[in-house]
Short mmCIF file of C-alpha atoms in Angstrom, two decimals:
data_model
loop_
_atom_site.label_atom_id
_atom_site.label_comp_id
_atom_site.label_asym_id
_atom_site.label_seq_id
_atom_site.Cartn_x
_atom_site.Cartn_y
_atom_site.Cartn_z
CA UNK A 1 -25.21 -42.03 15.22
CA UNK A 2 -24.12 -43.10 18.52
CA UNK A 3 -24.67 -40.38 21.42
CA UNK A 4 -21.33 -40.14 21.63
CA UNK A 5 -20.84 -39.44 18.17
CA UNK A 6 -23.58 -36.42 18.55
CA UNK A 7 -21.83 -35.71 21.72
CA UNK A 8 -18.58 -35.14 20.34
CA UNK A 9 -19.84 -33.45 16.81
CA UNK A 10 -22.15 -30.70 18.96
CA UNK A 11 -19.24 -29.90 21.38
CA UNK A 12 -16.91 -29.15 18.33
CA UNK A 13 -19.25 -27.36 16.60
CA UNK A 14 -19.91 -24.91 19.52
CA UNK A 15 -15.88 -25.02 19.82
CA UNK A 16 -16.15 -22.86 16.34
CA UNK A 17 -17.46 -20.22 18.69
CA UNK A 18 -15.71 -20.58 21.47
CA UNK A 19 -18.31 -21.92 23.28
CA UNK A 20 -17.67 -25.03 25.82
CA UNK A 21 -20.23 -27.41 26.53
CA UNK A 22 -20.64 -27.39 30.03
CA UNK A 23 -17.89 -24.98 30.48
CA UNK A 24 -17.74 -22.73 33.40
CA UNK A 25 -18.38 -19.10 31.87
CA UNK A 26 -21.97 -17.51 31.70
CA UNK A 27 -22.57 -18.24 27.75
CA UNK A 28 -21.76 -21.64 27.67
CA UNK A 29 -24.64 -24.02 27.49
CA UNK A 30 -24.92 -26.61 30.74
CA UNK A 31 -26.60 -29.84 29.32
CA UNK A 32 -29.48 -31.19 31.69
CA UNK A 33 -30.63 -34.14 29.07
CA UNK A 34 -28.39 -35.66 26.89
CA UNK A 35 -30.99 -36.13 23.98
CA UNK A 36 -30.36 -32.60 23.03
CA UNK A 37 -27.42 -33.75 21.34
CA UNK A 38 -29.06 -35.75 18.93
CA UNK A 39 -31.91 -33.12 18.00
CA UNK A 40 -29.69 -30.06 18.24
CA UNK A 41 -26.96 -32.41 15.73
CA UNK A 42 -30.18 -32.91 13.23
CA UNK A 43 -31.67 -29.50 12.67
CA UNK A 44 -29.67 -26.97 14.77
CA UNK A 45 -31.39 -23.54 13.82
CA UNK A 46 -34.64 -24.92 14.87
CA UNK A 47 -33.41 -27.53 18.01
CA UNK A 48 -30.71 -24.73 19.31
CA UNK A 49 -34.27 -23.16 20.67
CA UNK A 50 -36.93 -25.83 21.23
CA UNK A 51 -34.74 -28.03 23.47
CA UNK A 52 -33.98 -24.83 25.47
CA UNK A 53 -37.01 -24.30 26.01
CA UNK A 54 -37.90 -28.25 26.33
CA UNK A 55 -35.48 -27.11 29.88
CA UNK A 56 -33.12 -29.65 28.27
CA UNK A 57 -30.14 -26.98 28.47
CA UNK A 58 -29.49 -24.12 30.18
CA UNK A 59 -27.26 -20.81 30.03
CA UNK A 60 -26.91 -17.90 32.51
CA UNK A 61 -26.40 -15.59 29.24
CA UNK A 62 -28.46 -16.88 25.75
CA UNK A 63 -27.80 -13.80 24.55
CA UNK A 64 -23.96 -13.82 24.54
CA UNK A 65 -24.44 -17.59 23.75
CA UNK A 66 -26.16 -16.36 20.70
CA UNK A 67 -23.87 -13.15 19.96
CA UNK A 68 -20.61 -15.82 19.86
CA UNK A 69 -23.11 -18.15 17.13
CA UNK A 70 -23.65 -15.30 14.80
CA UNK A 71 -20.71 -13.55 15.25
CA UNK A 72 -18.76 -17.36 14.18
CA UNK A 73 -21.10 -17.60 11.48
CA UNK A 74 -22.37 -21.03 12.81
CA UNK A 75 -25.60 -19.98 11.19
CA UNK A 76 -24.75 -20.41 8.09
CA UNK A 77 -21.98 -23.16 8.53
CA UNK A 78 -25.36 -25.86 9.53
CA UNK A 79 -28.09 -25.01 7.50
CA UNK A 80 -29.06 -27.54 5.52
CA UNK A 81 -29.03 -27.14 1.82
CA UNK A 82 -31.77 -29.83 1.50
CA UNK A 83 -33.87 -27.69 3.80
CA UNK A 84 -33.22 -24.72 2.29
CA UNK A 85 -33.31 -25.17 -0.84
CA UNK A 86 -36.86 -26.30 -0.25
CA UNK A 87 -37.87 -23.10 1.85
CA UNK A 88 -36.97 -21.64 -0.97
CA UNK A 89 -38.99 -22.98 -3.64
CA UNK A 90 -42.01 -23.08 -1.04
CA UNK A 91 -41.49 -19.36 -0.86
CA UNK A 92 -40.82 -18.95 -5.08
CA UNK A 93 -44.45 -20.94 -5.18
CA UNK A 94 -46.53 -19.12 -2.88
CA UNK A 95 -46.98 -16.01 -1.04
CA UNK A 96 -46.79 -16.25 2.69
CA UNK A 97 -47.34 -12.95 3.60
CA UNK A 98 -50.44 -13.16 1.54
CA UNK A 99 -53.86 -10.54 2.78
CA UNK A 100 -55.51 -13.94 3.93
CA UNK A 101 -51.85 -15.74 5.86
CA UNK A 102 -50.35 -12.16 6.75
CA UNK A 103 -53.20 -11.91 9.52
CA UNK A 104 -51.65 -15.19 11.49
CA UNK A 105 -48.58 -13.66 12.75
CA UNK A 106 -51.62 -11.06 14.28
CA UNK A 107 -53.20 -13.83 16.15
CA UNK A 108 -50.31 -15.86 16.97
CA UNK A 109 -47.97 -13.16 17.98
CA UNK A 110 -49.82 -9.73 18.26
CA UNK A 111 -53.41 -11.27 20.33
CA UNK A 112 -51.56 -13.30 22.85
CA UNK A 113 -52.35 -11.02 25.55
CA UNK A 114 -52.37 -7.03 26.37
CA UNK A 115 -51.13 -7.70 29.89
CA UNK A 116 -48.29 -9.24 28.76
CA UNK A 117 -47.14 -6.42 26.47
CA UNK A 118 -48.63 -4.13 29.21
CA UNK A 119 -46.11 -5.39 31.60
CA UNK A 120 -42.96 -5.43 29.30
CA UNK A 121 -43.00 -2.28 27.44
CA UNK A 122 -42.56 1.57 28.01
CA UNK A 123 -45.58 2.90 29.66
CA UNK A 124 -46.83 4.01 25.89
CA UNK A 125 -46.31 0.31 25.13
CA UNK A 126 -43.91 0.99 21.53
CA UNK A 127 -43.07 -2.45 20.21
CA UNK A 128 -39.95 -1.10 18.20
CA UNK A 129 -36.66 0.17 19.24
CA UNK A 130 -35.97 2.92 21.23
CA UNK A 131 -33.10 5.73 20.25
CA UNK A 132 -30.99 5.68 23.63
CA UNK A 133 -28.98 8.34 22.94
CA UNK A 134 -29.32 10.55 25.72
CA UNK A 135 -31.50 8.58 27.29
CA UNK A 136 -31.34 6.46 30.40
CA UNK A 137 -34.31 4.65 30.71
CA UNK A 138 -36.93 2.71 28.20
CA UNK A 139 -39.70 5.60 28.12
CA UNK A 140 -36.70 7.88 27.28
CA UNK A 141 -35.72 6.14 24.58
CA UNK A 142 -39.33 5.46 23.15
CA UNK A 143 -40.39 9.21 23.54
CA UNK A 144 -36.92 9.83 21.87
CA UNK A 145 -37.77 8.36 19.21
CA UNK A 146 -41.30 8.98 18.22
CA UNK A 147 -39.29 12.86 18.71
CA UNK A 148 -36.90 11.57 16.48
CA UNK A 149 -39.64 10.09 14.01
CA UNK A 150 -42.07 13.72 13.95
CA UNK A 151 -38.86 15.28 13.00
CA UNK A 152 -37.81 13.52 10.25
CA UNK A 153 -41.25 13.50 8.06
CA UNK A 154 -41.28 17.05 9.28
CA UNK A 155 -44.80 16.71 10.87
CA UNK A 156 -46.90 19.72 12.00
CA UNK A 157 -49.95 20.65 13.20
CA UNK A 158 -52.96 19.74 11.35
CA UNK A 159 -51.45 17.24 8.89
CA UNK A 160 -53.18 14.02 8.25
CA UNK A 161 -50.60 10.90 9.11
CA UNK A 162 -51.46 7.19 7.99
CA UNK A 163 -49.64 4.66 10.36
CA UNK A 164 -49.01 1.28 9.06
CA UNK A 165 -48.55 -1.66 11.67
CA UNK A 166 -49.61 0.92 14.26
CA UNK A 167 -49.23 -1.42 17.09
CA UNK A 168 -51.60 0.18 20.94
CA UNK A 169 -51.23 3.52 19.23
CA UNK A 170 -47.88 4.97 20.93
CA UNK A 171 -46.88 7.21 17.70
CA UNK A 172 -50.55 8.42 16.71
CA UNK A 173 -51.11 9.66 20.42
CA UNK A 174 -47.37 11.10 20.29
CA UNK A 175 -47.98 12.37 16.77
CA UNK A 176 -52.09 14.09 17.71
CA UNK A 177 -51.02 15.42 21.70
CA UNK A 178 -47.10 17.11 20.88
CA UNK A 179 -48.02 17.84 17.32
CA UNK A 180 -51.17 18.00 16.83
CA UNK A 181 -51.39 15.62 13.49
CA UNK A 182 -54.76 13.69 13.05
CA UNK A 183 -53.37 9.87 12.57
CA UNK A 184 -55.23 6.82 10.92
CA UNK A 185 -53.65 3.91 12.27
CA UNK A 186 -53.64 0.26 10.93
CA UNK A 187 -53.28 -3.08 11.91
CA UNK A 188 -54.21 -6.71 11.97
CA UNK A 189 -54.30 -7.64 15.41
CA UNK A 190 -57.88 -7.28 17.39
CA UNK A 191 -56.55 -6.82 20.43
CA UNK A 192 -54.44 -3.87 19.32
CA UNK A 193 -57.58 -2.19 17.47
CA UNK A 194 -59.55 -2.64 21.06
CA UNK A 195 -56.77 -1.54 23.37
CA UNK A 196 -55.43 1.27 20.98
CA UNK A 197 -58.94 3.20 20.80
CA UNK A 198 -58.85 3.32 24.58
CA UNK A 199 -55.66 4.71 24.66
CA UNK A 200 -56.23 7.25 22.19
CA UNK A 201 -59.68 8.04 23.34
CA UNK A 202 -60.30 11.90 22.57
CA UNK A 203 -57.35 12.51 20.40
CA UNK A 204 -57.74 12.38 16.60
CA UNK A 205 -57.04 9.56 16.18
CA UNK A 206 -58.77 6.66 14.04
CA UNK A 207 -57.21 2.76 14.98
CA UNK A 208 -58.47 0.29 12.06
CA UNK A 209 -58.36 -3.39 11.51
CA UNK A 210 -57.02 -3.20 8.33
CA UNK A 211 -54.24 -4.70 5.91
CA UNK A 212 -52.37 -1.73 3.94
CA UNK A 213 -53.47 -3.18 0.79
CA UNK A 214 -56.58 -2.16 1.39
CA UNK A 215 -55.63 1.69 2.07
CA UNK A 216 -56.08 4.01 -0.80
CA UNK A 217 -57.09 7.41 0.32
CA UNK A 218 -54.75 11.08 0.50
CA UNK A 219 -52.34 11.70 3.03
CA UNK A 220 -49.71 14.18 4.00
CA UNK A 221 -47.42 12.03 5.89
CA UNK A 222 -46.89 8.09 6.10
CA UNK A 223 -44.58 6.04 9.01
CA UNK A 224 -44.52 2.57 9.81
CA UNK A 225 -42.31 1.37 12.28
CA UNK A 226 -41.46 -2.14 13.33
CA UNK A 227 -44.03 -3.84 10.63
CA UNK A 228 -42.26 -4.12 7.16
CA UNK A 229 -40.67 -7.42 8.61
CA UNK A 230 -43.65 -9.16 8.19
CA UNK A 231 -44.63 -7.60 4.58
CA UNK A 232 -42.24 -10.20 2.66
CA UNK A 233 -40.36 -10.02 -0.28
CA UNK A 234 -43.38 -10.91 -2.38
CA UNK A 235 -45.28 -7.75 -1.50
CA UNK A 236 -42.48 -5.08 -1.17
CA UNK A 237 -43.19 -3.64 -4.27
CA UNK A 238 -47.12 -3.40 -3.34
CA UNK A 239 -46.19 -2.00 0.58
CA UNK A 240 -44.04 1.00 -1.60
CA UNK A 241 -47.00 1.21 -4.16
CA UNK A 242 -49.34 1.92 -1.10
CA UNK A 243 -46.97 4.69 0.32
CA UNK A 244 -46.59 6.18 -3.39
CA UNK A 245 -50.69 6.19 -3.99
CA UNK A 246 -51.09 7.91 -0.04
CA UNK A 247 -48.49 10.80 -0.52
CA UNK A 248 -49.04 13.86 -2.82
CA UNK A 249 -46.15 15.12 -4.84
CA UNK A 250 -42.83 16.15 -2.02
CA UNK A 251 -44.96 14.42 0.73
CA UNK A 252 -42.30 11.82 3.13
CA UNK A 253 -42.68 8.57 4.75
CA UNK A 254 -40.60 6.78 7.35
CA UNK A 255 -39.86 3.06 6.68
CA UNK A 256 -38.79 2.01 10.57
CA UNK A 257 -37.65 -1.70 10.04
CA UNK A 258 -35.02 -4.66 11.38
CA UNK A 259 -32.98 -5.61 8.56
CA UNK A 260 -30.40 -8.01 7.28
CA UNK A 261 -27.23 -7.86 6.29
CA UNK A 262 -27.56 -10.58 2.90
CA UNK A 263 -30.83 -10.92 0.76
CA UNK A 264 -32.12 -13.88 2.32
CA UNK A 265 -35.72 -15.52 1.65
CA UNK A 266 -35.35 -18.36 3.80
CA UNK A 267 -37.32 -17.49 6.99
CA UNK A 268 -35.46 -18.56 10.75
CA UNK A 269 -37.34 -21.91 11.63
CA UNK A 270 -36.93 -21.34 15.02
CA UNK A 271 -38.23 -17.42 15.04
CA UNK A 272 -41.11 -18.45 12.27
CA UNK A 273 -42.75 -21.68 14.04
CA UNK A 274 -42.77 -19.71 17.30
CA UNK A 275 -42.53 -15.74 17.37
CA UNK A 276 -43.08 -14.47 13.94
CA UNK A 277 -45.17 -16.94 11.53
CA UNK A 278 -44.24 -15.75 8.29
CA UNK A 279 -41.80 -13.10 8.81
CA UNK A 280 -39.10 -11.87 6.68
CA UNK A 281 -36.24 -9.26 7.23
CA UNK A 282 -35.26 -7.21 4.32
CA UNK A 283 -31.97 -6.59 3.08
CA UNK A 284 -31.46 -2.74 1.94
CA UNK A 285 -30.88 -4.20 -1.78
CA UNK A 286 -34.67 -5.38 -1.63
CA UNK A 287 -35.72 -1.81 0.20
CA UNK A 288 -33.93 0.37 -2.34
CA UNK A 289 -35.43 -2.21 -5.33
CA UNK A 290 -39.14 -2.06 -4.33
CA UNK A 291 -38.99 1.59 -3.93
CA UNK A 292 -36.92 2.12 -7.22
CA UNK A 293 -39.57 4.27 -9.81
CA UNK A 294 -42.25 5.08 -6.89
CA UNK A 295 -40.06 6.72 -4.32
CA UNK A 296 -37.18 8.87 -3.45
CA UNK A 297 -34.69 7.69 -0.70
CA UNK A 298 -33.83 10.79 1.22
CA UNK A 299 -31.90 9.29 4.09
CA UNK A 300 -31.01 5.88 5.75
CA UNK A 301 -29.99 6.22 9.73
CA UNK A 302 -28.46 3.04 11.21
CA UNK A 303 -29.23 2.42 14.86
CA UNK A 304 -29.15 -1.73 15.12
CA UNK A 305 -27.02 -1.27 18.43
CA UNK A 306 -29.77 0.50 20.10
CA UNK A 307 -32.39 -2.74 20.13
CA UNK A 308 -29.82 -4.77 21.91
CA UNK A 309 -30.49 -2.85 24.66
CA UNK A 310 -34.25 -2.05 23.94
CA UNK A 311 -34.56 -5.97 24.27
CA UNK A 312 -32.47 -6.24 27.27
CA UNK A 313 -35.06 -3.72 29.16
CA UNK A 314 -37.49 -5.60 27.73
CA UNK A 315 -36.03 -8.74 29.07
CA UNK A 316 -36.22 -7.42 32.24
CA UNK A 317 -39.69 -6.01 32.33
CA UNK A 318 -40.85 -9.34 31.39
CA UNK A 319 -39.16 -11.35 33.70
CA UNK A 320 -39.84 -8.78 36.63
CA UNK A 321 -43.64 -8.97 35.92
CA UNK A 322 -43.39 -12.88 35.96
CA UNK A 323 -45.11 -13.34 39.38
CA UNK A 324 -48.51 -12.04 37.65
CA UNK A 325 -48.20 -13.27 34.27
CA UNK A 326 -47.13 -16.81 35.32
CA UNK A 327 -50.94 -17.99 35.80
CA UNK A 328 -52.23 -17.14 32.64
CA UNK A 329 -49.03 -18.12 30.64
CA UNK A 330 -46.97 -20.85 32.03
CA UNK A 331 -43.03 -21.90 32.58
CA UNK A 332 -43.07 -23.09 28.83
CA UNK A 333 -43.71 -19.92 27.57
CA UNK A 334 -41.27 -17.88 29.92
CA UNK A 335 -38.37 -20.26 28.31
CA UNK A 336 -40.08 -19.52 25.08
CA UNK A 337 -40.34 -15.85 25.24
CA UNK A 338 -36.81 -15.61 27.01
CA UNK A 339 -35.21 -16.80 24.09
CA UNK A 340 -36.83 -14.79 21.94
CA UNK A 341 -35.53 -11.73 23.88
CA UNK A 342 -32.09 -12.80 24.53
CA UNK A 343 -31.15 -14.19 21.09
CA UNK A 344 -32.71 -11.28 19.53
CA UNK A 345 -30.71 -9.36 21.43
CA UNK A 346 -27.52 -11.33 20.96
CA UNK A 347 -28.31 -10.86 16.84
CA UNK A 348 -28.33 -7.27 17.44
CA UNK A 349 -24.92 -7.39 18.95
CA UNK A 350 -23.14 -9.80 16.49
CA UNK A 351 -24.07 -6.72 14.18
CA UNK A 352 -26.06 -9.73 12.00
CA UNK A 353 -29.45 -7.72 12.44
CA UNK A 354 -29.53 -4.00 11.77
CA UNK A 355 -32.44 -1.54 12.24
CA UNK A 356 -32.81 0.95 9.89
CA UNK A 357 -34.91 4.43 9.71
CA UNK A 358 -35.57 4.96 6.15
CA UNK A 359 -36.85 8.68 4.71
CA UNK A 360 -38.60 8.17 1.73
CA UNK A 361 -40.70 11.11 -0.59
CA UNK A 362 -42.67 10.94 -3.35
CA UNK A 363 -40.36 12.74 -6.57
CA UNK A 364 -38.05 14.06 -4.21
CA UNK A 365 -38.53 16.93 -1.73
CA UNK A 366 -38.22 20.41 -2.93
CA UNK A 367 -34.98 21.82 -2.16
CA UNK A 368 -33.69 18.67 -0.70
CA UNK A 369 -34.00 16.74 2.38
CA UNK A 370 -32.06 17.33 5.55
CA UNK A 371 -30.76 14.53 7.35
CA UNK A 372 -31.75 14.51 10.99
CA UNK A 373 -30.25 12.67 13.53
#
């Protein structure tokens, strides 16, 4: 195809959003190279990100660029079947999120460095979103919702918590200093196991390396927040076996996860060749099927809204910490990790990624449950 051709054939397909090619508002891509027409033309959820961050294009907003994408449905309108349809089968034919592959998205995502998540994050460095409501700044919203979480599972002094995906340790030292639980945390990152047991240092609190297949031992309480996007489809049923096994009879879990609005097993290329090897958001259909015969769902609170703007302070964190980071990590990997933010955050606001808070209980809690918001 001529560049012309691609030219004209990328300008009308951003036209679907609304979206002019070197137009004059603050979403609208300005092309520096023209050979991001061609590769954006031949694979456009994977080339919509690499030749931004190739500095072929810019945009003063990527993450309204990205809201007007999703909220079109552009998405869906240029996948390619052909690519698909194998992603599909590759997924049908193998396991990705298997004990031995699951522990890549740990060193490719999770071990990149401490200062960088250091710099971006609340100062009890929570990876997940915060619940703004009420709150004006990013430690608000964190503490909010570890609050939010101890409330729900109805935690008290004493109990014995396992954390899945515990991340530095943020809920185990909210959990052991305001409510006095003892917490095992887990996780498959090294540099969260070394940096979490200095954080919780004198609390009782235990930070493993450790896949949650591997955990089989009694607990009164269970949470995992921000992880079961990287369990996969394949292992849903084993991640709700695990919670099931932990709990004794009436005991609750919180399920903390992004999640889609279609069952989807295709992964993002884009998101899974550079943020999240491997990852996979759920659909509620695929939540409410792996816990169907092993667990009671007691609640579902939808707060998708609120990690638009967890993302946005994380945005700027990141980008105001840039002076020291920029040694160790480079101008690639700001236009990387930029676009990660911002078009995470535009999915949150085109409503096309949801986060949900899921109660869960082993046969049902006595009485009933009562919702807490």
């Amino acid at each position: 195809m001529r560049q012309a051709d691609s030219e004209r054939a990328v300008r009308d397909l951003f036209a679907m959003a609304g979206v002019e090619v070197n137009g004059p508002n603050p979403w609208e891509i300005r092309v520096r190279d023209e050979g991001a027409y061609r590769r954006i033309l031949a694979d456009p959820e994977l080339a919509l990100g690499e030749t931004y961050v190739d500095g072929l294009w810019e945009c003063e907003r990527v993450d309204e660029l990205v809201c007007r994408i999703l909220r079109a449905g552009l998405d869906r309108k240029v996948r390619s079947n052909r690519k698909l349809l194998l992603q599909l089968l590759r997924n049908k034919l193998t396991n990705p999120q298997s004990v031995r592959r699951a522990r890549e998205v740990g060193r490719r995502h999770y071990d990149i460095g401490n200062d960088l998540y250091e710099a971006m994050l609340d100062s009890e460095m929570t990876y997940t979103c915060g619940f703004w409501e009420g709150a004006e700044t990013l430690d608000e919203a964190q503490q909010a919702k570890l609050k939010l979480v101890c409330d729900k599972i109805g935690l008290k002094e004493g109990m014995r918590v396992l954390d899945i995906g515990c991340g530095w340790g943020s809920f185990a030292r909210y959990a052991a200093r305001r409510r006095g639980a003892r917490v095992v945390g887990i996780t498959i990152s090294r540099e969260q196991v070394e940096l979490g047991k200095r954080r919780c240092d004198g609390l009782p609190v235990e930070i493993r390396f450790q896949d949650y297949r591997e955990v089989d031992e009694p607990f009164d309480r269970v949470v995992s927040l921000g992880m079961f996007e990287h369990v996969g489809p394949k292992n849903h049923r084993a991640f709700m076996r695990v919670i099931s096994r932990c709990l004794p009879d009436g005991g609750i879990a919180l399920l903390h996860t992004i999640g889609a609005n279609r069952t989807a097993k295709a992964l993002n290329p884009w998101f899974d060749k550079y943020i999240f090897p491997k990852g996979s958001l759920p659909s509620l259909q695929q939540i409410a099927r792996a816990a169907e015969g092993l667990l009671v769902m007691e609640d579902c609170h939808s707060f998708g809204a609120d990690y638009d703007r967890t993302l946005m302070a994380w945005h700027g964190n990141f980008n105001a910490s840039w002076d020291r980071l920029k040694e160790r990590y480079g101008e690639r990997f700001r236009r990387m990790w930029n676009f990660y933010l911002l078009a995470s955050a535009g999915a949150f606001r085109a409503r096309d990624n949801q986060l949900w808070q899921i109660v869960l209980s082993k046969g049902g809690v006595p009485g009933g449950y009562r919702s807490i918001r």
